[in-house]
Amino acid sequence: MAALLASGAKKILPQQAARTLASAVGDKQPLQAVYPVAAGALTARLRLRTGETFTGGSFGADTPAAVVGETVFTTSLVGYPESMTDPSYRGQLLVFTQPLIGNYGVPRRTRDAYGLLRHFESERIQCRGIVVSDYAAKYSHWNAVESLGAWCAREGVPAITGVDTRALVHILRGQGSTLGALGSQASADAAIAWDDPNALNLVAQASTPRVRVFNEAGDVNVALVDCGVKNNIIRSLCELGARVTLVPWDHDLMGGAAQFDGIFVSNGPGAPTMCGATIAQLRRAFAAYRRPIFGICMGNQLMGLAAGLNAYKLRFGNRGHNQPAVDLTTRKCVITSQNHGYALDDSVMPPGWARYYVNANDGSNEGIRHLDKPFRSVQFHPEAKGGPLDTAYLFAEFVDSVRAAKAAGTAAVGADEESASASAASASA
C-alpha cells in the first residue's frame, strides 16, 4: 500500500491529523481515502459505485442510511447557497472543487418584490448531499444567519469534509460521473441499492404543480415552462417588465397560445429524454407558434429534441462559472455559468435550424437557433447566480423581441399553422 501524508488543520478535525490515501500499487484495488476525525466526532463516508471510498468528517445531517445520487463536481469559486438550491442539481451528490467551503455561512431568507428568495434559487436544498475538502465551521458575513452545516442538518442533507477532492475529481473525469452513496455512518461494505436518479423524471418532481403568475402588471405575457426553474430566471424576466406565467412542465402550451406573447423554457434536472410531454408540446409550437420562443439549459435540449436532434450524456458534464462559449453569429467568446450533464448532438442539424453557440473547451453544443422563425436557445445560464453576467443581454433581447412581435400585431397562431400543429400533435401521439 502507498500512503500520501498531508498536514494541515481542518476546522472540525484534529490539527495534526494526517490524510491517508491508501491505494494498491500494481493491482486493481479501488482507492480507499481516510481522513481521521476527532474522538467522538461523527464520521461520514462517500462510496462510489466503482468501489472507491472516501472517509472524513460529517458536518451535515446524521444519515445512517446512505443517500444515493449521481456524483458530480462544480468548479465554481463562490455561490454554494445558489448552487445547492438550483433544481438542476436534484438527485446529485455535489462535489465542490473550491477547497474552502462554508466560510461565509448561509444568508437569511429574505424575499424580493416578486416574492422570490433573494439569495437562493429555490425553496430548499436540491442536491442530495455535498462533498468538500475543507469545511469552515466558523463563518463570517454580514448577511449570514447560520452555518452551512446547520443548514444541511436542518434540511436533512448529509455533508462530508476532509475529502481529497482533487483525487475524487480526477476519478470522475477519468471514468465519468458515477453513482455515489453518502452517509454519516455508511459502511464501506454495506449493501447499497444503486438507484440511478437519471432513470426518473426529475423534471416532473421539480416542476410547479400549478400555474403561477409573477409581476401581473407586466406589459407582455411570457409563458415560462417550469422544468426546474431557478428563481433568478423568473426575476430576470420580471425586472425587464414581463408578466411571467409559470406553467408546469407538461402544460398544454398551444391550448392557450393566444394569451402568450412569448414562450420561455427553463433549466431542469435529469435526462431530457424523460420529458416526452414537453418535447411534444414544443414540436407543436414549432409548427404553429409565430411569436418568440427561448430556452435555457434543459430548455435548449428539449427544443433540440423537438427540432429533431438527439441528446447524449457527457462524460462528466460542464458545471461551473467559467465555461467559454463562442457565438457562431459574431465569433465572439463569452464566459458562462453552466450546470448540465447532457448535450445535443449537433453534428447534423435539421432543416431550418443552425448551431448558435459552441463550447470552446470541448466543442459541445451551447445553443441552437431557427433560421427563419424567432426560436433560439442556449445551454448556459445568462441569468447566472453568482455570475458571470457576460450574457445577461440575451434576456433583454428576448423580451425586446416579444414586445416587437406584440407591437407588430403578430398573431400567436395563424390559420394555416393550426392544421400543421394538429398534424404535429398526431405525429407525436
CSV table of C-alpha atoms in Angstrom, one decimal, residues 14 20 52 61 87 151 159 179 222 239 259 284 295 350 361 371 390 412 415:
chain,number,residue,atom,x,y,z
A,14,PRO,CA,-7.5,17.3,14.7
A,20,THR,CA,-4.1,8.9,4.2
A,52,GLU,CA,-13.6,4.0,-4.3
A,61,ALA,CA,-27.4,15.7,8.6
A,87,PRO,CA,-33.1,22.4,-9.1
A,151,TRP,CA,-28.5,24.4,7.2
A,159,ALA,CA,-22.2,16.5,4.1
A,179,LEU,CA,-23.3,6.9,-8.7
A,222,VAL,CA,-44.4,35.2,-21.2
A,239,GLU,CA,-37.2,43.0,-14.0
A,259,GLN,CA,-52.7,34.6,-24.4
A,284,ARG,CA,-46.5,21.6,-31.9
A,295,GLY,CA,-34.8,28.1,-23.9
A,350,PRO,CA,-32.3,19.6,-39.0
A,361,ASN,CA,-13.3,23.8,-24.4
A,371,LEU,CA,-33.1,30.4,-39.5
A,390,ASP,CA,-21.5,38.3,-19.8
A,412,ALA,CA,-49.8,33.7,-31.9
A,415,ALA,CA,-54.9,29.6,-39.6
